Short mmCIF file of C-alpha atoms and ligand atoms in Angstrom, two decimals:
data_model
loop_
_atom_site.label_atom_id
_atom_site.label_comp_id
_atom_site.label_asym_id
_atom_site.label_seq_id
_atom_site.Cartn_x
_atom_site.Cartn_y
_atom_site.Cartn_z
CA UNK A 534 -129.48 76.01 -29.35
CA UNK A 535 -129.46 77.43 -32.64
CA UNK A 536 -132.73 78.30 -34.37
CA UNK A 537 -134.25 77.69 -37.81
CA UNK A 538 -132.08 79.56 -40.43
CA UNK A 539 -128.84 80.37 -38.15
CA UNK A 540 -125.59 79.06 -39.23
CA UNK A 541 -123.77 77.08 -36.69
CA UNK A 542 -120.43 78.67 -36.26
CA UNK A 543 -117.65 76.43 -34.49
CA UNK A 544 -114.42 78.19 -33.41
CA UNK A 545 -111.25 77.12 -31.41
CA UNK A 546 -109.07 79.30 -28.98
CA UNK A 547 -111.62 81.46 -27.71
CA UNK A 548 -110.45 82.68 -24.69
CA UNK A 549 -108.43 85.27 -26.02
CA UNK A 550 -107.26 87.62 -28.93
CA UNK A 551 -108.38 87.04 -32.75
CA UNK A 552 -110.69 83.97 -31.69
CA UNK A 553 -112.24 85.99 -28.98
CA UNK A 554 -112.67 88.66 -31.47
CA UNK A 555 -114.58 86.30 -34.40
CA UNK A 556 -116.75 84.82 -31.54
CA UNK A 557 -117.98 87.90 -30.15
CA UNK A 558 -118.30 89.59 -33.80
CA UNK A 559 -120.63 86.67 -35.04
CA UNK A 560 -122.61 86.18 -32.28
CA UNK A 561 -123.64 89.98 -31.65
CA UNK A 562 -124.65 90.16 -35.82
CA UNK A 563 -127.27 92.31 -35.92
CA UNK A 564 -129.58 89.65 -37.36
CA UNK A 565 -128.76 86.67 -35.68
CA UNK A 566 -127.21 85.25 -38.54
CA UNK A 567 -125.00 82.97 -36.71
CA UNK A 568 -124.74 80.61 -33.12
CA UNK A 569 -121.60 80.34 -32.50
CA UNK A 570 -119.93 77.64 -30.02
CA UNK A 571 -116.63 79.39 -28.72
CA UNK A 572 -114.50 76.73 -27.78
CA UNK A 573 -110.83 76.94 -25.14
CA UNK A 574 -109.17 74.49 -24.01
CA UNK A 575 -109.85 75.91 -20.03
CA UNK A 576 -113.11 76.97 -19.19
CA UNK A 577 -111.78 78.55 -15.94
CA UNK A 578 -110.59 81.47 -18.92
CA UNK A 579 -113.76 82.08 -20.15
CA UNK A 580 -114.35 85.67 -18.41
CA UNK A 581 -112.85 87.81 -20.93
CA UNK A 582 -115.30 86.29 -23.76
CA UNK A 583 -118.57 86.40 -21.69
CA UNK A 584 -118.07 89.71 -20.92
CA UNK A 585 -117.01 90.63 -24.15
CA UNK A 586 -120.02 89.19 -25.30
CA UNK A 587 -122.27 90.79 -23.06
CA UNK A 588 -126.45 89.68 -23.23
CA UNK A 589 -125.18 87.30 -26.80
CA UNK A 590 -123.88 84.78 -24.33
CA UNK A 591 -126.36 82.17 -23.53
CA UNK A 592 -128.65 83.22 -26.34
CA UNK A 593 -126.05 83.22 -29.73
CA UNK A 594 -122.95 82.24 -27.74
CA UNK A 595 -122.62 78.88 -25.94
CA UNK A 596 -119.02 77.77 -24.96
CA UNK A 597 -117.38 74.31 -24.85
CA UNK A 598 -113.88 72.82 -23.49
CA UNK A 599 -111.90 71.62 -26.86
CA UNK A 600 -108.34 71.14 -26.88
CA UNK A 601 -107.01 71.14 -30.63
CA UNK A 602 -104.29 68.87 -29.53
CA UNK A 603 -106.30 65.77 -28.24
CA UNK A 604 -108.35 63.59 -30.02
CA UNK A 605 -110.59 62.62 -27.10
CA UNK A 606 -111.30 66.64 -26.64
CA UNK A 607 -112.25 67.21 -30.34
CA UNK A 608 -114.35 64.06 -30.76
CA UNK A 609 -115.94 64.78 -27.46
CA UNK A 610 -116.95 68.40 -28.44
CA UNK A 611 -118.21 67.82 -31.57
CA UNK A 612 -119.88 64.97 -30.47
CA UNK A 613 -121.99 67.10 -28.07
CA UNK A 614 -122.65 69.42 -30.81
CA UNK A 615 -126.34 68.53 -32.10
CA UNK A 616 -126.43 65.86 -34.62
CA UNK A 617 -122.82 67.29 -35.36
CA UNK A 618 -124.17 69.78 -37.26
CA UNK A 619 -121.32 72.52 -37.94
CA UNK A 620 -121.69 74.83 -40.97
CA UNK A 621 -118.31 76.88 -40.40
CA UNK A 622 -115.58 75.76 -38.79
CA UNK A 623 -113.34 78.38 -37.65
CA UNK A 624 -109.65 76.70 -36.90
CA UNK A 625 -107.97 79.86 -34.88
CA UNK A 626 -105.76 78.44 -31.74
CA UNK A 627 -102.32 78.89 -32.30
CA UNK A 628 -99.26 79.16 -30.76
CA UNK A 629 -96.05 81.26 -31.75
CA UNK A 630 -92.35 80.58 -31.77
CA UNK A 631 -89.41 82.73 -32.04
CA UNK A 632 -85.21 82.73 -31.42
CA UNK A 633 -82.54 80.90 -33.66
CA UNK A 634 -83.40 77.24 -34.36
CA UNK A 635 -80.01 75.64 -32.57
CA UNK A 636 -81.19 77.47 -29.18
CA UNK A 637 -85.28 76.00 -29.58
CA UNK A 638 -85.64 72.60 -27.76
CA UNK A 639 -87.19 69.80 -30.22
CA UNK A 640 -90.18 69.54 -27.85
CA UNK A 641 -91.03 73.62 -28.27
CA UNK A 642 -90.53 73.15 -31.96
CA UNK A 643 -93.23 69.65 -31.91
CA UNK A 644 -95.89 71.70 -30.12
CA UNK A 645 -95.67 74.63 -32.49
CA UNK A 646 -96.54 71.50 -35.16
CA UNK A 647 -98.94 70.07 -33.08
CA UNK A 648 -100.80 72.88 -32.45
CA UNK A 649 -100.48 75.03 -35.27
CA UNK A 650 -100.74 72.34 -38.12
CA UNK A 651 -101.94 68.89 -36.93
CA UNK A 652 -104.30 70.50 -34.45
CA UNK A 653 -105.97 72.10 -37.46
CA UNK A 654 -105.53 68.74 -39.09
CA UNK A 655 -107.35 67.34 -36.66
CA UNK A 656 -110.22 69.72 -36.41
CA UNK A 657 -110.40 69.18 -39.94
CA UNK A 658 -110.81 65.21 -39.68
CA UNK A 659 -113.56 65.51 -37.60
CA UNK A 660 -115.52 67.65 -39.12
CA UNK A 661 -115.28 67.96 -42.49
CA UNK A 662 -117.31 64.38 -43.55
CA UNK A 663 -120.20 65.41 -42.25
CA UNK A 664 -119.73 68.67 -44.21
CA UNK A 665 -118.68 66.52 -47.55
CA UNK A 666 -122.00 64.74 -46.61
CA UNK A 667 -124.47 67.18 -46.11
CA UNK A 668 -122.54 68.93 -49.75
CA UNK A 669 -122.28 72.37 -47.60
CA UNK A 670 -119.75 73.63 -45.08
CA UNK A 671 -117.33 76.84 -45.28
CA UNK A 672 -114.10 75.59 -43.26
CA UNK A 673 -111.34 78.76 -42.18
CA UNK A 674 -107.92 78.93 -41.05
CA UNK A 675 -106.49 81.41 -39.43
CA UNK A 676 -103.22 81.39 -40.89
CA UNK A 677 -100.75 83.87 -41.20
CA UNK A 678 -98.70 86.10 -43.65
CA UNK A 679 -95.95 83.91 -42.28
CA UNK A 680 -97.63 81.24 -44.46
CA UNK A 681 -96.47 82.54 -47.46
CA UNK A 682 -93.08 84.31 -46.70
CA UNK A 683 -90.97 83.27 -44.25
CA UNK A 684 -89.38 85.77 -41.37
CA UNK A 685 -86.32 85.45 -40.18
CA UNK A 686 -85.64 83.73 -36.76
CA UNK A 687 -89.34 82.56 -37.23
CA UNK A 688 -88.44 79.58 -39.12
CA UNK A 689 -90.53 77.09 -37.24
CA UNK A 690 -93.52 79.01 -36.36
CA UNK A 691 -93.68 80.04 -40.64
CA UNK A 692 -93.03 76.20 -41.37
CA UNK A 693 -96.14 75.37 -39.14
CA UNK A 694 -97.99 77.63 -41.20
CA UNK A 695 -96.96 76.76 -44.73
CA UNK A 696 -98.00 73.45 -43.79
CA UNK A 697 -100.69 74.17 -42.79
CA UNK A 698 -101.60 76.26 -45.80
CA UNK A 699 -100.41 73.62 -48.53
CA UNK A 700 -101.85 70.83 -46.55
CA UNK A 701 -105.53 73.22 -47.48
CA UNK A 702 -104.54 74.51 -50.70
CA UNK A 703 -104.81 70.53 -51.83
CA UNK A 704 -107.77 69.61 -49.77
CA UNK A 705 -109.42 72.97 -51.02
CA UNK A 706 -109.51 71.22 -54.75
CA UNK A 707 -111.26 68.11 -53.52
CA UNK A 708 -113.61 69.63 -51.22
CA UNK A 709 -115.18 71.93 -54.28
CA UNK A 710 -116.67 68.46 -55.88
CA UNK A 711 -118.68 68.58 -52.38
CA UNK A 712 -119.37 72.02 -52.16
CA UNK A 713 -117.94 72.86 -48.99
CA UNK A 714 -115.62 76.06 -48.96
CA UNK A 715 -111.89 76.72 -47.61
CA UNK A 716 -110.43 79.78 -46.72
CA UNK A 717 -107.10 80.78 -45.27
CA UNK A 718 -107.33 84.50 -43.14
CA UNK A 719 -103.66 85.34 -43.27
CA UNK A 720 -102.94 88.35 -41.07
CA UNK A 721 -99.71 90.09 -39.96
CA UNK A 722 -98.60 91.39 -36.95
CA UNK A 723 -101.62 91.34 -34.55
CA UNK A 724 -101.72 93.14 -31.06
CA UNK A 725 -103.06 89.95 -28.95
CA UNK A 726 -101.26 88.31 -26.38
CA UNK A 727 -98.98 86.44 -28.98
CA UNK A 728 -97.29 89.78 -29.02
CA UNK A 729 -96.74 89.47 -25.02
CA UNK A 730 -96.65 85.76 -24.79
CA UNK A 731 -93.41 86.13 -27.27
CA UNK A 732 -91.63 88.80 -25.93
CA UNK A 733 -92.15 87.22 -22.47
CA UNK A 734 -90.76 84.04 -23.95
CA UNK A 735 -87.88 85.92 -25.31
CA UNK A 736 -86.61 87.73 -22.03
CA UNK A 737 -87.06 84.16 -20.27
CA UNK A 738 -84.58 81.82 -22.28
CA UNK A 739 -81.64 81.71 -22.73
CA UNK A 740 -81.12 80.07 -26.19
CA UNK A 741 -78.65 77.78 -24.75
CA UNK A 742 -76.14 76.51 -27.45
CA UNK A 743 -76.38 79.42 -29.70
CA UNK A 744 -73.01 81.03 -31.00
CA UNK A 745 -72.81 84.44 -29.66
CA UNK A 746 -72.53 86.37 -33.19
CA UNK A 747 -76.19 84.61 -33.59
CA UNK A 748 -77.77 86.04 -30.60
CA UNK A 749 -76.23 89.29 -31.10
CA UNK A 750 -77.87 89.07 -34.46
CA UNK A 751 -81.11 88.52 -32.64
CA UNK A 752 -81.31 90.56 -30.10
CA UNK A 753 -79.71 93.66 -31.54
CA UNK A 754 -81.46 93.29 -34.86
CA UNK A 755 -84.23 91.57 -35.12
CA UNK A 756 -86.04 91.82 -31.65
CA UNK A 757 -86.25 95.91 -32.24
CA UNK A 758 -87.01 95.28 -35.73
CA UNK A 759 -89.76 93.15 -34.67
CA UNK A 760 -90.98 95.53 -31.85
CA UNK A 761 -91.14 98.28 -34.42
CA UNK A 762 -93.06 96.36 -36.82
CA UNK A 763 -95.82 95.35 -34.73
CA UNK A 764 -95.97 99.36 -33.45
CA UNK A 765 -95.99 100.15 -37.04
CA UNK A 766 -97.91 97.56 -38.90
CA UNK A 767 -100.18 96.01 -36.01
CA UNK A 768 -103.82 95.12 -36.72
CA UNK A 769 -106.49 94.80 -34.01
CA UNK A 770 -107.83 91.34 -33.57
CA UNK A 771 -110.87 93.13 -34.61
CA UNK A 772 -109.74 94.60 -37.75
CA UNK A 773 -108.83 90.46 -38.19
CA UNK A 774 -112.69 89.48 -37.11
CA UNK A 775 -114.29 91.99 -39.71
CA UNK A 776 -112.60 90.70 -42.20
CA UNK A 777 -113.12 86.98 -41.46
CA UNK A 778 -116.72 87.95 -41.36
CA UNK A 779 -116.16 89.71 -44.78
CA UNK A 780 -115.03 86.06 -46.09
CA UNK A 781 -117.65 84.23 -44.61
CA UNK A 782 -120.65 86.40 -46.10
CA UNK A 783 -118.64 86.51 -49.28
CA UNK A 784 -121.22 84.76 -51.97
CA UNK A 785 -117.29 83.43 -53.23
CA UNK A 786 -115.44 83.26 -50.51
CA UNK A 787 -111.38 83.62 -51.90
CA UNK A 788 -109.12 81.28 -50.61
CA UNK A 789 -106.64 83.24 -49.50
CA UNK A 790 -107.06 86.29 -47.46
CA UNK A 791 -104.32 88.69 -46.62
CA UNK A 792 -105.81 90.95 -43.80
CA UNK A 793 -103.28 93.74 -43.90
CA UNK A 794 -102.59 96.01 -46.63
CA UNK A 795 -99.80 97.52 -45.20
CA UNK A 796 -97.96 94.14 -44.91
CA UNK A 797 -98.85 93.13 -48.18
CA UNK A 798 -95.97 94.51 -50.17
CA UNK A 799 -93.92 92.05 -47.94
CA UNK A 800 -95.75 88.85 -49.39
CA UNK A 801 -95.72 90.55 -52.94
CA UNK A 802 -91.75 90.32 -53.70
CA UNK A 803 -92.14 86.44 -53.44
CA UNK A 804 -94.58 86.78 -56.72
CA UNK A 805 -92.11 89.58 -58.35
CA UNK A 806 -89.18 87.20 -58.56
CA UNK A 807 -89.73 83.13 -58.78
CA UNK A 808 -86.20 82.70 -57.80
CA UNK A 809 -87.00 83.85 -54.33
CA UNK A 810 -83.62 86.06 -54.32
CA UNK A 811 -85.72 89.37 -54.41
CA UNK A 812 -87.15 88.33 -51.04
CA UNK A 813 -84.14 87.19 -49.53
CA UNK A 814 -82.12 89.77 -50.03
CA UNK A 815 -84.88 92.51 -49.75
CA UNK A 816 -85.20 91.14 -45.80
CA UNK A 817 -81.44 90.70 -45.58
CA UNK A 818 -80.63 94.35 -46.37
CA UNK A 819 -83.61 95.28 -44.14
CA UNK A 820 -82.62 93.73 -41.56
CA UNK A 821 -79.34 94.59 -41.03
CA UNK A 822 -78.77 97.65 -42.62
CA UNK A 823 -82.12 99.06 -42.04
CA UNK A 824 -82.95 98.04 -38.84
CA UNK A 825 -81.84 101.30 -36.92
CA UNK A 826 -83.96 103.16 -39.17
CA UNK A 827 -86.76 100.44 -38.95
CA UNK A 828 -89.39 103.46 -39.14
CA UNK A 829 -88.30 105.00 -42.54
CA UNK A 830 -88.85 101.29 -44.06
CA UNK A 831 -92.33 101.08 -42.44
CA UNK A 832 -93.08 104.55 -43.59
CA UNK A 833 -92.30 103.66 -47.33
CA UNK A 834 -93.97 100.60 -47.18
CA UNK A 835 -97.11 102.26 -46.06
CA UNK A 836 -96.49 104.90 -48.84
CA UNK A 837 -96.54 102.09 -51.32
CA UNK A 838 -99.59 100.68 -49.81
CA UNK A 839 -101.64 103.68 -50.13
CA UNK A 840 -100.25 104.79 -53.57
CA UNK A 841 -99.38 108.28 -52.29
CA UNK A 842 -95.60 107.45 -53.69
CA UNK A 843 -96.79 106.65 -57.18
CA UNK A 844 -99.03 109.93 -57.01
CA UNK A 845 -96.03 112.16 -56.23
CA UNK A 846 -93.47 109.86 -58.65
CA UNK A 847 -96.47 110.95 -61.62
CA UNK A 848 -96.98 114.43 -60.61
CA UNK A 849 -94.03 115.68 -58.82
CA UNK A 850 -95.37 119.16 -58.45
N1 NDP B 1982 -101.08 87.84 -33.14
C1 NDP B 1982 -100.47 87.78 -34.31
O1 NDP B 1982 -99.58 88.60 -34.60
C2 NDP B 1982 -100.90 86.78 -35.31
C3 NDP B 1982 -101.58 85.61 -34.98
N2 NDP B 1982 -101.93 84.72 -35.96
C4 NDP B 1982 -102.62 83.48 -35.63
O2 NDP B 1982 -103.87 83.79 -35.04
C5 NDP B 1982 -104.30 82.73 -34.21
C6 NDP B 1982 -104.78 83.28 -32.88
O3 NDP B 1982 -103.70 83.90 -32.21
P1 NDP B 1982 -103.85 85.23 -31.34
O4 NDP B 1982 -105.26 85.52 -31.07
O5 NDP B 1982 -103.01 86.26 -31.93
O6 NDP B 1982 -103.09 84.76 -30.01
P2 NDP B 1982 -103.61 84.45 -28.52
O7 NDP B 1982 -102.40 83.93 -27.82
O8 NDP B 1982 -104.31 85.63 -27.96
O9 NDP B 1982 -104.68 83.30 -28.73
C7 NDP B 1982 -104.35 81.99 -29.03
C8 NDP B 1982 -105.49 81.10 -28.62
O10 NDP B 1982 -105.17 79.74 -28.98
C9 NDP B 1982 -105.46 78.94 -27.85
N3 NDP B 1982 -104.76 77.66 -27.85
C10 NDP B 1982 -103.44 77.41 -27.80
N4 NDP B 1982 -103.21 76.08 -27.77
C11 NDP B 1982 -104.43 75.49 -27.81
C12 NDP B 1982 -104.88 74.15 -27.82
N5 NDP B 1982 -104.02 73.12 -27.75
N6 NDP B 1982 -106.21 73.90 -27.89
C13 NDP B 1982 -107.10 74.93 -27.95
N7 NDP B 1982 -106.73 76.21 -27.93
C14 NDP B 1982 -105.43 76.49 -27.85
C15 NDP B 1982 -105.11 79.79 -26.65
O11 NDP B 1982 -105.71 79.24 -25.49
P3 NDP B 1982 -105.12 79.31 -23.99
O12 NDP B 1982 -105.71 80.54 -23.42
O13 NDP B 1982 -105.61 78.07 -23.36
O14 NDP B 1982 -103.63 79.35 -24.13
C16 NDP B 1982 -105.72 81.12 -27.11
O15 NDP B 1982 -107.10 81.13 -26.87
C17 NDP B 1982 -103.11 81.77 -34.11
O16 NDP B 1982 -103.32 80.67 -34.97
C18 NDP B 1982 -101.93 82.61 -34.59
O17 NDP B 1982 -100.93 81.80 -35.18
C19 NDP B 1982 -101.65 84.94 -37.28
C20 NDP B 1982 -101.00 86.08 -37.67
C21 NDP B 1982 -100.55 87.07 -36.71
C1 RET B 1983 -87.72 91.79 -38.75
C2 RET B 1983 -88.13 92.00 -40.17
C3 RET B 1983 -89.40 91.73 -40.60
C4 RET B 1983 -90.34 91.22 -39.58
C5 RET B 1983 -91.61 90.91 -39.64
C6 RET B 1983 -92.40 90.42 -38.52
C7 RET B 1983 -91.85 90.43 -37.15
C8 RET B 1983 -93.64 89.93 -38.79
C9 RET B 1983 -94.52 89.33 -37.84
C10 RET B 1983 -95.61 88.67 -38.25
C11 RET B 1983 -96.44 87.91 -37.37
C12 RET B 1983 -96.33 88.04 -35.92
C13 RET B 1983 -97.28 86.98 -37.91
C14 RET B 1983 -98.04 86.05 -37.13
O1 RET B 1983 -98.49 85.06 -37.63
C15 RET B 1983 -89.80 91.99 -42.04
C16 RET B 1983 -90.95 92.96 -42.11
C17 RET B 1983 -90.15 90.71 -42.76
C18 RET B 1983 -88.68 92.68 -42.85
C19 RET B 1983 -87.35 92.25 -42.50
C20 RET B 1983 -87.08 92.48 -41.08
#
């Protein structure tokens, strides 16, 4: 149970990756700031986190069974929570989506929605008025950069996320009248096993009514493109974790959080040009007539990122 002074730290998808990651980062704080409930929606996958975090568990770690996309799970966990006391809710499960939209079944596109937005919807419902109540809470999404520029042949994982970010942005202005804080963590390619889960998805179906000049377009450019980019660009889901923990202890916590400097040039073109044409056309031409030389792209964009380019481009000698 958490003591006198320790913030109670609720967090969903634990038994893996980024969520894994914040769990055992909070509840191994030095000073005990935090007891953390780590919740999964199968206990039986619980392992990974206990040993992860080691002689924490049982004393600043406690787990529960919460499924994000039943109302009967969330009310039942939070429920058991005492006196429904959460001070930061930490909305991480997720669940990715890739491939051209006329080869995705309507049913892989609803869970994406179900999961990614109106599970965090949900989370959201059920906490949040005793937050509003008690006039202090901090509530987090772990979004993505995908929730502010889109990606090719990710159109309905990105949509899940825009949602879910415009769906905060407006409930962020309400929620300062009570105090309680919202932040999105927005992060971009992150070795967890979304990475494996989607190129296991990928080699598995078959896309079935997609015109061949699509899937060519797919698998030739975009797959190694991808692949490339996450060798390139990846974060850790710890690199994601510190800087959560960053927001959290923030005395103002920002609303929005890109977690990856390297990728940030990539969100930036949407601000350069309001017409959105820079961006499209910017991915269109790296796409396809960069994408065998995927590497020189990432190299300039982590030039730009560090500011070595603008160095030379001032001093050339
Ligand atoms: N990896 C990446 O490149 C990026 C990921 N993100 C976001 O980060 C978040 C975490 O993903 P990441 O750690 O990478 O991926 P993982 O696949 O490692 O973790 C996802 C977690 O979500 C859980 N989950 C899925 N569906 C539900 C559900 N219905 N109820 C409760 N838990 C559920 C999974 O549980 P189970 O074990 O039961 O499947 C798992 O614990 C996601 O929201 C993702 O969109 C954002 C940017 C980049
Ligand atoms: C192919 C391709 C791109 C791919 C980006 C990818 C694959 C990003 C993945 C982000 C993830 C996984 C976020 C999770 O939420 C760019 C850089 C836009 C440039 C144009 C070509």
């Amino acid at each position: 149970m958490a003591t006198e002074g320790q913030r109670v730290v609720l967090i969903t998808g634990c038994s893996s990756g980024i969520g894994l990651a914040i769990a055992v980062m909070l509840a191994r704080d030095k000073m005990k700031r935090y007891y953390v409930i780590g919740t999964m929606r199968d206990l039986k996958r619980k392992d990974k986190l206990v040993e992860a975090a080691g002689d924490a568990y049982g004393k600043t770690l406690s787990l529960l069974t919460l499924d994000v996309c039943s109302d009967e799970s969330v009310k039942q966990c939070v429920d058991s929570v005492k006196d429904r006391h959460i001070d930061i809710l930490i909305n991480n499960a997720g669940v990715g989506l890739v491939g051209p939209v006329e080869g995705l079944s309507m049913d892989d596109m609803m869970k994406v929605f179900q999961t990614n937005f109106f599970g965090a919807v949900r989370m959201i419902k059920e906490v949040m008025p005793d937050m509003k109540r008690r006039r202090s809470g901090h509530i987090i999404v772990i979004s993505s950069a995908m929730g502010l520029q889109g990606v090719v042949f990710n159109d309905v994982y990105a949509a899940s996320k825009f949602a879910i970010e415009g769906f905060c942005e407006s409930l962020a202005i309400q929620l300062l009248k009570f105090n309680v804080t919202m932040s999105m963590i927005e992060p971009g390619p992150v070795h967890t096993e979304f990475e494996m889960k989607m190129f296991a998805d990928v080699s598995k179906k078959e896309y079935v009514g997609t015109d061949p000049e699509t899937l060519h377009h797919f698998r030739t450019c975009y797959l190694p493109s991808a692949a490339n980019i996450f060798q390139g660009l990846g974060q850790t889901p710890e690199d994601i974790a510190k800087c959560t923990k960053k927001v959290i202890e923030s005395p103002q916590p920002p609303f929005r959080n890109l977690t990856n400097p390297l990728y940030t040039p990539i969100v930036a073109l949407k601000y350069a040009d309001e017409t959105g044409s820079l961006s499209v056309h910017t991915f269109y031409y790296m796409l396809y007539n960069l994408g065998g030389v995927m590497h020189v792209s990432l190299s300039i964009l982590k030039c730009l990122s560090c500011g070595c380019l603008r160095r030379r481009a001032i001093s050339p000698t």
